[in-house]
């Protein structure tokens, strides 16, 4: 079946509130060597999409300016050098941009098969959070079996993924969330103790629960939590920062615990990573995590799915932070 000459996509004529987004039409993207073209059936909505819409998270120069970083759908074309996938394959993947569209380019090294029994919505809920959690919590922070971890934003897409993966790989999990409902959800997913940060001091709870602190902290808050995160870590622990929802500048922070407890402070963003780095994460996910998805040990938590045309409402929901798990767009 021949491809159409144009596709619908979410246009961003200016930065601002969700209402600036509109549905428009443009030609299909052109493949480069090593890439596949996917007819998008579902896409995930993530915090980086909101930040890009607001004008504070610009895409890399070589990336699509269209919003969206994760998709699932059917391969409809492959470029030179692609041997892993063929036309007709069902794949999900981490896009460098362009997910809010009917057709999206994926580097083949950032694509994965659907887990067993998955439809497009469930498959599209995987790439952004699983790539991020695996890279930051397991590759960089080195979380291993028998260790303990504190996961902030436990009810978010990142949080629900991190809780499940940490539990599946034998870690003791603690999490923070902002309501009893969210804390209950975290504990149902595998957290030993979920801490309502609006009612409790998480550093004090961690000290009381563990006696010595946790081995790793996965943090998306940043400056507002910096000192308490250091206080929550055990000797030789690691703080992995993945976002700055609570600010990027920690003024007058006491850095002494870093030296006294031999702590490591690290962090990263996914989008600027090289194709080789993303392929390495993809390969780890395929070998170590996809079997857990295949057998149901781990699964994405999907809060709500919107029609493609309702992308404005999807972003409004994301900004309320009232959701538990992932917010999705369905195109087909």
PDB file of N, CA and C in Angstrom, residues 10-12 14-18 20-21 42-59 64-71 93-101 124 127-129 132 243 245 270-271 308 311-312 314-316 318-319 326-329:
ATOM      1  N   UNK A  10       0.993  17.373  15.371  1.00  0.00           N
ATOM      2  CA  UNK A  10       0.700  18.441  16.331  1.00  0.00           C
ATOM      3  C   UNK A  10       1.680  19.576  16.085  1.00  0.00           C
ATOM      4  N   UNK A  11       1.147  20.692  15.632  1.00  0.00           N
ATOM      5  CA  UNK A  11       1.976  21.857  15.333  1.00  0.00           C
ATOM      6  C   UNK A  11       2.117  22.727  16.581  1.00  0.00           C
ATOM      7  N   UNK A  12       3.251  23.397  16.674  1.00  0.00           N
ATOM      8  CA  UNK A  12       3.534  24.285  17.800  1.00  0.00           C
ATOM      9  C   UNK A  12       3.943  25.648  17.222  1.00  0.00           C
ATOM     10  N   UNK A  14       3.719  28.545  18.410  1.00  0.00           N
ATOM     11  CA  UNK A  14       4.354  29.422  19.393  1.00  0.00           C
ATOM     12  C   UNK A  14       4.438  28.666  20.707  1.00  0.00           C
ATOM     13  N   UNK A  15       5.292  29.126  21.612  1.00  0.00           N
ATOM     14  CA  UNK A  15       5.407  28.512  22.931  1.00  0.00           C
ATOM     15  C   UNK A  15       4.308  29.039  23.848  1.00  0.00           C
ATOM     16  N   UNK A  16       3.933  28.211  24.839  1.00  0.00           N
ATOM     17  CA  UNK A  16       2.934  28.687  25.781  1.00  0.00           C
ATOM     18  C   UNK A  16       2.113  27.581  26.399  1.00  0.00           C
ATOM     19  N   UNK A  17       0.877  27.893  26.717  1.00  0.00           N
ATOM     20  CA  UNK A  17      -0.048  26.967  27.364  1.00  0.00           C
ATOM     21  C   UNK A  17      -0.462  25.858  26.391  1.00  0.00           C
ATOM     22  N   UNK A  18      -1.124  24.809  26.876  1.00  0.00           N
ATOM     23  CA  UNK A  18      -1.525  23.717  25.988  1.00  0.00           C
ATOM     24  C   UNK A  18      -2.297  24.168  24.756  1.00  0.00           C
ATOM     25  N   UNK A  20      -1.817  26.374  22.661  1.00  0.00           N
ATOM     26  CA  UNK A  20      -1.050  26.805  21.481  1.00  0.00           C
ATOM     27  C   UNK A  20      -0.914  25.670  20.471  1.00  0.00           C
ATOM     28  N   UNK A  21      -1.105  24.429  20.891  1.00  0.00           N
ATOM     29  CA  UNK A  21      -0.960  23.289  19.991  1.00  0.00           C
ATOM     30  C   UNK A  21      -2.162  23.165  19.065  1.00  0.00           C
ATOM     31  N   UNK A  42       0.137   4.852  18.511  1.00  0.00           N
ATOM     32  CA  UNK A  42       0.006   5.440  19.845  1.00  0.00           C
ATOM     33  C   UNK A  42       1.300   6.155  20.201  1.00  0.00           C
ATOM     34  N   UNK A  43       1.175   7.170  21.053  1.00  0.00           N
ATOM     35  CA  UNK A  43       2.341   7.932  21.509  1.00  0.00           C
ATOM     36  C   UNK A  43       2.158   8.297  22.970  1.00  0.00           C
ATOM     37  N   UNK A  44       3.268   8.419  23.688  1.00  0.00           N
ATOM     38  CA  UNK A  44       3.216   8.802  25.089  1.00  0.00           C
ATOM     39  C   UNK A  44       3.331  10.309  25.270  1.00  0.00           C
ATOM     40  N   UNK A  45       2.722  10.799  26.343  1.00  0.00           N
ATOM     41  CA  UNK A  45       2.846  12.205  26.733  1.00  0.00           C
ATOM     42  C   UNK A  45       3.763  12.264  27.951  1.00  0.00           C
ATOM     43  N   UNK A  46       4.817  13.076  27.877  1.00  0.00           N
ATOM     44  CA  UNK A  46       5.819  13.114  28.931  1.00  0.00           C
ATOM     45  C   UNK A  46       6.166  14.539  29.329  1.00  0.00           C
ATOM     46  N   UNK A  47       6.787  14.682  30.497  1.00  0.00           N
ATOM     47  CA  UNK A  47       7.186  15.998  30.988  1.00  0.00           C
ATOM     48  C   UNK A  47       8.079  16.753  29.997  1.00  0.00           C
ATOM     49  N   UNK A  48       9.020  16.094  29.325  1.00  0.00           N
ATOM     50  CA  UNK A  48       9.821  16.840  28.345  1.00  0.00           C
ATOM     51  C   UNK A  48       8.984  17.454  27.222  1.00  0.00           C
ATOM     52  N   UNK A  49       7.869  16.817  26.865  1.00  0.00           N
ATOM     53  CA  UNK A  49       6.978  17.390  25.851  1.00  0.00           C
ATOM     54  C   UNK A  49       6.392  18.706  26.351  1.00  0.00           C
ATOM     55  N   UNK A  50       5.991  18.714  27.618  1.00  0.00           N
ATOM     56  CA  UNK A  50       5.431  19.929  28.213  1.00  0.00           C
ATOM     57  C   UNK A  50       6.486  21.027  28.246  1.00  0.00           C
ATOM     58  N   UNK A  51       7.709  20.657  28.646  1.00  0.00           N
ATOM     59  CA  UNK A  51       8.783  21.647  28.712  1.00  0.00           C
ATOM     60  C   UNK A  51       9.117  22.202  27.326  1.00  0.00           C
ATOM     61  N   UNK A  52       9.119  21.355  26.311  1.00  0.00           N
ATOM     62  CA  UNK A  52       9.382  21.830  24.946  1.00  0.00           C
ATOM     63  C   UNK A  52       8.270  22.766  24.484  1.00  0.00           C
ATOM     64  N   UNK A  53       7.030  22.401  24.800  1.00  0.00           N
ATOM     65  CA  UNK A  53       5.895  23.269  24.439  1.00  0.00           C
ATOM     66  C   UNK A  53       6.006  24.634  25.108  1.00  0.00           C
ATOM     67  N   UNK A  54       6.544  24.665  26.305  1.00  0.00           N
ATOM     68  CA  UNK A  54       6.696  25.923  27.038  1.00  0.00           C
ATOM     69  C   UNK A  54       7.919  26.724  26.586  1.00  0.00           C
ATOM     70  N   UNK A  55       8.769  26.107  25.780  1.00  0.00           N
ATOM     71  CA  UNK A  55       9.946  26.804  25.266  1.00  0.00           C
ATOM     72  C   UNK A  55      11.179  26.696  26.124  1.00  0.00           C
ATOM     73  N   UNK A  56      11.193  25.755  27.082  1.00  0.00           N
ATOM     74  CA  UNK A  56      12.340  25.639  27.978  1.00  0.00           C
ATOM     75  C   UNK A  56      13.117  24.341  27.786  1.00  0.00           C
ATOM     76  N   UNK A  57      12.781  23.561  26.762  1.00  0.00           N
ATOM     77  CA  UNK A  57      13.504  22.313  26.486  1.00  0.00           C
ATOM     78  C   UNK A  57      13.592  22.128  24.971  1.00  0.00           C
ATOM     79  N   UNK A  58      14.465  22.914  24.310  1.00  0.00           N
ATOM     80  CA  UNK A  58      14.530  22.856  22.847  1.00  0.00           C
ATOM     81  C   UNK A  58      15.092  21.526  22.360  1.00  0.00           C
ATOM     82  N   UNK A  59      14.629  21.039  21.218  1.00  0.00           N
ATOM     83  CA  UNK A  59      15.156  19.794  20.675  1.00  0.00           C
ATOM     84  C   UNK A  59      16.574  19.996  20.144  1.00  0.00           C
ATOM     85  N   UNK A  64      13.752  16.170  15.053  1.00  0.00           N
ATOM     86  CA  UNK A  64      12.487  16.738  14.597  1.00  0.00           C
ATOM     87  C   UNK A  64      11.989  17.766  15.598  1.00  0.00           C
ATOM     88  N   UNK A  65      11.488  18.916  15.130  1.00  0.00           N
ATOM     89  CA  UNK A  65      10.920  19.904  16.049  1.00  0.00           C
ATOM     90  C   UNK A  65       9.530  19.535  16.541  1.00  0.00           C
ATOM     91  N   UNK A  66       8.930  18.501  15.960  1.00  0.00           N
ATOM     92  CA  UNK A  66       7.602  18.055  16.388  1.00  0.00           C
ATOM     93  C   UNK A  66       7.711  17.445  17.780  1.00  0.00           C
ATOM     94  N   UNK A  67       6.725  17.712  18.629  1.00  0.00           N
ATOM     95  CA  UNK A  67       6.711  17.184  19.991  1.00  0.00           C
ATOM     96  C   UNK A  67       6.650  15.658  20.003  1.00  0.00           C
ATOM     97  N   UNK A  68       7.092  15.089  21.113  1.00  0.00           N
ATOM     98  CA  UNK A  68       6.883  13.668  21.348  1.00  0.00           C
ATOM     99  C   UNK A  68       8.137  12.830  21.217  1.00  0.00           C
ATOM    100  N   UNK A  69       8.317  11.899  22.197  1.00  0.00           N
ATOM    101  CA  UNK A  69       9.556  11.126  22.271  1.00  0.00           C
ATOM    102  C   UNK A  69       9.350   9.612  22.300  1.00  0.00           C
ATOM    103  N   UNK A  70       8.116   9.133  22.301  1.00  0.00           N
ATOM    104  CA  UNK A  70       7.931   7.679  22.325  1.00  0.00           C
ATOM    105  C   UNK A  70       6.685   7.295  21.536  1.00  0.00           C
ATOM    106  N   UNK A  71       6.826   6.216  20.791  1.00  0.00           N
ATOM    107  CA  UNK A  71       5.745   5.777  19.901  1.00  0.00           C
ATOM    108  C   UNK A  71       5.648   4.260  19.877  1.00  0.00           C
ATOM    109  N   UNK A  93       9.402   2.533  20.327  1.00  0.00           N
ATOM    110  CA  UNK A  93      10.746   3.059  20.365  1.00  0.00           C
ATOM    111  C   UNK A  93      10.843   4.462  20.913  1.00  0.00           C
ATOM    112  N   UNK A  94      12.083   4.828  21.211  1.00  0.00           N
ATOM    113  CA  UNK A  94      12.420   6.154  21.715  1.00  0.00           C
ATOM    114  C   UNK A  94      12.792   7.035  20.531  1.00  0.00           C
ATOM    115  N   UNK A  95      11.917   7.990  20.228  1.00  0.00           N
ATOM    116  CA  UNK A  95      12.160   8.907  19.115  1.00  0.00           C
ATOM    117  C   UNK A  95      13.010  10.080  19.575  1.00  0.00           C
ATOM    118  N   UNK A  96      13.698  10.697  18.650  1.00  0.00           N
ATOM    119  CA  UNK A  96      14.448  11.919  18.951  1.00  0.00           C
ATOM    120  C   UNK A  96      13.567  13.156  18.802  1.00  0.00           C
ATOM    121  N   UNK A  97      12.293  12.936  18.610  1.00  0.00           N
ATOM    122  CA  UNK A  97      11.297  13.968  18.354  1.00  0.00           C
ATOM    123  C   UNK A  97      10.357  13.449  17.290  1.00  0.00           C
ATOM    124  N   UNK A  98       9.212  14.103  17.147  1.00  0.00           N
ATOM    125  CA  UNK A  98       8.315  13.741  16.062  1.00  0.00           C
ATOM    126  C   UNK A  98       7.246  12.731  16.370  1.00  0.00           C
ATOM    127  N   UNK A  99       7.066  12.374  17.654  1.00  0.00           N
ATOM    128  CA  UNK A  99       6.105  11.322  17.992  1.00  0.00           C
ATOM    129  C   UNK A  99       4.656  11.760  17.864  1.00  0.00           C
ATOM    130  N   UNK A 100       4.377  13.053  18.001  1.00  0.00           N
ATOM    131  CA  UNK A 100       3.007  13.539  17.880  1.00  0.00           C
ATOM    132  C   UNK A 100       2.653  13.724  16.409  1.00  0.00           C
ATOM    133  N   UNK A 101       2.636  12.632  15.679  1.00  0.00           N
ATOM    134  CA  UNK A 101       2.366  12.677  14.240  1.00  0.00           C
ATOM    135  C   UNK A 101       1.928  11.301  13.777  1.00  0.00           C
ATOM    136  N   UNK A 124       3.587   1.738  23.554  1.00  0.00           N
ATOM    137  CA  UNK A 124       4.051   3.125  23.483  1.00  0.00           C
ATOM    138  C   UNK A 124       4.294   3.728  24.854  1.00  0.00           C
ATOM    139  N   UNK A 127       8.893   3.207  26.160  1.00  0.00           N
ATOM    140  CA  UNK A 127      10.261   3.649  25.838  1.00  0.00           C
ATOM    141  C   UNK A 127      10.828   4.767  26.690  1.00  0.00           C
ATOM    142  N   UNK A 128      10.155   5.889  26.826  1.00  0.00           N
ATOM    143  CA  UNK A 128      10.737   7.038  27.515  1.00  0.00           C
ATOM    144  C   UNK A 128      11.064   6.717  28.973  1.00  0.00           C
ATOM    145  N   UNK A 129      10.128   6.121  29.674  1.00  0.00           N
ATOM    146  CA  UNK A 129      10.372   5.858  31.091  1.00  0.00           C
ATOM    147  C   UNK A 129      11.351   4.712  31.295  1.00  0.00           C
ATOM    148  N   UNK A 132      14.902   5.859  30.485  1.00  0.00           N
ATOM    149  CA  UNK A 132      15.363   6.801  31.503  1.00  0.00           C
ATOM    150  C   UNK A 132      15.704   6.095  32.806  1.00  0.00           C
ATOM    151  N   UNK A 243      15.596  15.440  36.753  1.00  0.00           N
ATOM    152  CA  UNK A 243      14.777  16.607  36.413  1.00  0.00           C
ATOM    153  C   UNK A 243      14.873  17.620  37.545  1.00  0.00           C
ATOM    154  N   UNK A 245      12.082  19.718  38.841  1.00  0.00           N
ATOM    155  CA  UNK A 245      10.743  20.248  39.085  1.00  0.00           C
ATOM    156  C   UNK A 245      10.715  21.175  40.292  1.00  0.00           C
ATOM    157  N   UNK A 270      18.121  12.272  28.655  1.00  0.00           N
ATOM    158  CA  UNK A 270      18.192  11.235  27.637  1.00  0.00           C
ATOM    159  C   UNK A 270      18.418  11.799  26.238  1.00  0.00           C
ATOM    160  N   UNK A 271      17.770  12.920  25.934  1.00  0.00           N
ATOM    161  CA  UNK A 271      17.723  13.376  24.553  1.00  0.00           C
ATOM    162  C   UNK A 271      19.093  13.673  23.931  1.00  0.00           C
ATOM    163  N   UNK A 308      -5.870  11.455  19.527  1.00  0.00           N
ATOM    164  CA  UNK A 308      -4.840  12.353  19.007  1.00  0.00           C
ATOM    165  C   UNK A 308      -5.331  13.791  18.964  1.00  0.00           C
ATOM    166  N   UNK A 311      -5.051  16.281  22.189  1.00  0.00           N
ATOM    167  CA  UNK A 311      -3.723  16.457  22.774  1.00  0.00           C
ATOM    168  C   UNK A 311      -3.689  17.610  23.771  1.00  0.00           C
ATOM    169  N   UNK A 312      -4.473  18.658  23.539  1.00  0.00           N
ATOM    170  CA  UNK A 312      -4.512  19.786  24.481  1.00  0.00           C
ATOM    171  C   UNK A 312      -4.993  19.312  25.850  1.00  0.00           C
ATOM    172  N   UNK A 314      -4.782  16.314  27.020  1.00  0.00           N
ATOM    173  CA  UNK A 314      -3.759  15.436  27.581  1.00  0.00           C
ATOM    174  C   UNK A 314      -2.685  16.253  28.293  1.00  0.00           C
ATOM    175  N   UNK A 315      -2.260  17.360  27.702  1.00  0.00           N
ATOM    176  CA  UNK A 315      -1.257  18.218  28.326  1.00  0.00           C
ATOM    177  C   UNK A 315      -1.821  18.927  29.558  1.00  0.00           C
ATOM    178  N   UNK A 316      -3.075  19.302  29.495  1.00  0.00           N
ATOM    179  CA  UNK A 316      -3.689  19.913  30.690  1.00  0.00           C
ATOM    180  C   UNK A 316      -3.655  18.937  31.862  1.00  0.00           C
ATOM    181  N   UNK A 318      -1.552  16.411  32.301  1.00  0.00           N
ATOM    182  CA  UNK A 318      -0.168  16.272  32.737  1.00  0.00           C
ATOM    183  C   UNK A 318       0.223  17.394  33.692  1.00  0.00           C
ATOM    184  N   UNK A 319      -0.209  18.599  33.402  1.00  0.00           N
ATOM    185  CA  UNK A 319       0.177  19.749  34.219  1.00  0.00           C
ATOM    186  C   UNK A 319      -0.513  19.773  35.581  1.00  0.00           C
ATOM    187  N   UNK A 326       1.007   6.672  33.301  1.00  0.00           N
ATOM    188  CA  UNK A 326       1.238   7.278  32.004  1.00  0.00           C
ATOM    189  C   UNK A 326      -0.029   7.898  31.410  1.00  0.00           C
ATOM    190  N   UNK A 327       0.177   8.959  30.619  1.00  0.00           N
ATOM    191  CA  UNK A 327      -0.866   9.576  29.809  1.00  0.00           C
ATOM    192  C   UNK A 327      -0.520   9.305  28.356  1.00  0.00           C
ATOM    193  N   UNK A 328      -1.492   8.798  27.585  1.00  0.00           N
ATOM    194  CA  UNK A 328      -1.213   8.328  26.230  1.00  0.00           C
ATOM    195  C   UNK A 328      -2.099   9.025  25.182  1.00  0.00           C
ATOM    196  N   UNK A 329      -1.608   9.035  23.952  1.00  0.00           N
ATOM    197  CA  UNK A 329      -2.367   9.478  22.790  1.00  0.00           C
ATOM    198  C   UNK A 329      -2.585   8.280  21.874  1.00  0.00           C
TER     199      UNK A 329
END
